[in-house]
Amino acid sequence: MNLTQDTKDFIKADCLKDTSEERCGVIVGSRGDVVAIPCKNISPNPSDHFVISPIDLAEIRKTSTLLGYYHSHLNDHQYELSKYDRLVSSRLNLYSIIYSIKTDTFNDFQPHAN
């Protein structure tokens, strides 16, 4: 999936709103457009992990098609998707993109459909 620069700029701005914890959200298809929607991180340890709120997901799925998700990484050594990030993306068959706060870079992963 190729995100537009506007969508990447939106994700970056969301991730920079609070750099003390991982920010997260979903990428959806809605009315022919691909957009990013911020979600609440309900992880018990949000400075190291993210968990997207299932309430947010349920609401979003009522009107949009889930295409992927995004989250931020806070530390400079975390500019790539972790093994766990890739596993989750593959299991859900969803595109995943991270924004690294420290390196100001994006990195993404598109799993192969079986």
Short mmCIF file of C-alpha atoms in Angstrom, two decimals:
data_model
loop_
_atom_site.label_atom_id
_atom_site.label_comp_id
_atom_site.label_asym_id
_atom_site.label_seq_id
_atom_site.Cartn_x
_atom_site.Cartn_y
_atom_site.Cartn_z
CA MET A 1 0.00 0.00 0.00
CA ASN A 2 1.31 3.42 -0.87
CA LEU A 3 0.09 6.10 1.48
CA THR A 4 -0.17 9.67 0.26
CA GLN A 5 2.15 12.26 1.74
CA ASP A 6 -0.91 13.89 3.36
CA THR A 7 -1.72 10.63 5.17
CA LYS A 8 1.89 10.23 6.31
CA ASP A 9 1.92 13.84 7.50
CA PHE A 10 -1.27 13.16 9.47
CA ILE A 11 0.22 10.04 11.08
CA LYS A 12 3.42 11.90 11.95
CA ALA A 13 1.47 14.79 13.51
CA ASP A 14 -0.62 12.35 15.55
CA CYS A 15 2.50 10.50 16.75
CA LEU A 16 4.12 13.77 17.81
CA LYS A 17 1.12 14.85 19.94
CA ASP A 18 2.46 12.83 22.87
CA THR A 19 5.98 11.46 22.64
CA SER A 20 5.85 9.86 26.09
CA GLU A 21 3.86 6.89 24.79
CA GLU A 22 3.30 4.98 21.57
CA ARG A 23 0.50 6.51 19.55
CA CYS A 24 -1.61 4.22 17.38
CA GLY A 25 -4.42 4.21 14.89
CA VAL A 26 -5.91 2.49 11.90
CA ILE A 27 -5.78 3.01 8.17
CA VAL A 28 -9.15 2.59 6.54
CA GLY A 29 -10.90 2.78 3.23
CA SER A 30 -13.81 5.16 3.52
CA ARG A 31 -15.88 6.53 0.65
CA GLY A 32 -13.14 5.71 -1.86
CA ASP A 33 -10.36 7.37 0.15
CA VAL A 34 -7.62 5.89 2.33
CA VAL A 35 -7.40 7.73 5.64
CA ALA A 36 -5.72 7.33 9.03
CA ILE A 37 -7.79 7.48 12.21
CA PRO A 38 -6.14 7.84 15.64
CA CYS A 39 -7.18 5.30 18.29
CA LYS A 40 -6.73 5.07 22.03
CA ASN A 41 -3.68 3.08 23.18
CA ILE A 42 -4.95 0.89 26.02
CA SER A 43 -1.67 -0.93 26.66
CA PRO A 44 -0.78 -1.22 30.36
CA ASN A 45 2.72 -0.10 29.32
CA PRO A 46 2.10 2.50 26.58
CA SER A 47 5.68 3.78 26.57
CA ASP A 48 6.82 0.39 25.21
CA HIS A 49 3.79 -1.15 23.48
CA PHE A 50 0.47 -0.33 21.94
CA VAL A 51 -2.91 -2.01 22.00
CA ILE A 52 -5.66 -0.46 19.92
CA SER A 53 -8.91 -0.07 21.80
CA PRO A 54 -11.45 -2.67 20.64
CA ILE A 55 -14.17 -0.09 21.21
CA ASP A 56 -12.48 2.22 18.70
CA LEU A 57 -12.15 -0.67 16.24
CA ALA A 58 -15.81 -1.66 16.56
CA GLU A 59 -16.96 1.90 15.88
CA ILE A 60 -14.64 2.35 12.91
CA ARG A 61 -15.65 -0.96 11.33
CA LYS A 62 -19.29 0.17 11.24
CA THR A 63 -18.53 2.64 8.44
CA SER A 64 -15.09 1.80 7.05
CA THR A 65 -12.98 -1.06 5.76
CA LEU A 66 -9.90 -1.77 7.86
CA LEU A 67 -6.79 -1.82 5.63
CA GLY A 68 -4.00 -1.48 8.18
CA TYR A 69 -2.73 0.19 11.30
CA TYR A 70 0.02 2.52 12.45
CA HIS A 71 1.94 3.20 15.60
CA SER A 72 4.94 5.14 16.79
CA HIS A 73 8.25 3.95 18.15
CA LEU A 74 9.87 6.19 20.73
CA ASN A 75 13.49 4.98 20.89
CA ASP A 76 16.10 5.54 18.21
CA HIS A 77 16.97 1.84 18.01
CA GLN A 78 13.34 1.06 17.13
CA TYR A 79 13.18 2.50 13.64
CA GLU A 80 12.10 -0.82 12.15
CA LEU A 81 9.08 -2.99 12.74
CA SER A 82 9.81 -5.56 15.40
CA LYS A 83 9.45 -9.28 14.85
CA TYR A 84 6.22 -9.07 16.87
CA ASP A 85 4.94 -6.17 14.71
CA ARG A 86 5.47 -8.28 11.58
CA LEU A 87 3.86 -11.33 13.16
CA VAL A 88 0.71 -9.40 14.13
CA SER A 89 0.53 -7.77 10.71
CA SER A 90 0.88 -11.16 9.02
CA ARG A 91 -1.67 -12.90 11.24
CA LEU A 92 -4.22 -10.15 10.67
CA ASN A 93 -3.20 -9.75 7.02
CA LEU A 94 -3.10 -5.99 7.53
CA TYR A 95 -0.66 -3.38 6.32
CA SER A 96 1.45 -1.92 9.14
CA ILE A 97 3.45 1.29 9.31
CA ILE A 98 5.50 2.80 12.09
CA TYR A 99 6.72 6.31 12.60
CA SER A 100 10.00 6.56 14.52
CA ILE A 101 10.03 9.66 16.71
CA LYS A 102 13.83 9.73 17.18
CA THR A 103 14.81 9.16 13.55
CA ASP A 104 11.84 10.98 11.93
CA THR A 105 11.31 8.07 9.54
CA PHE A 106 8.56 5.73 8.42
CA ASN A 107 8.91 2.00 7.94
CA ASP A 108 6.16 -0.26 6.70
CA PHE A 109 5.29 -3.89 6.15
CA GLN A 110 2.78 -5.45 3.78
CA PRO A 111 2.08 -9.11 4.54
CA HIS A 112 1.44 -11.51 1.71
CA ALA A 113 -2.10 -12.85 1.52
CA ASN A 114 -2.32 -16.63 1.63
#
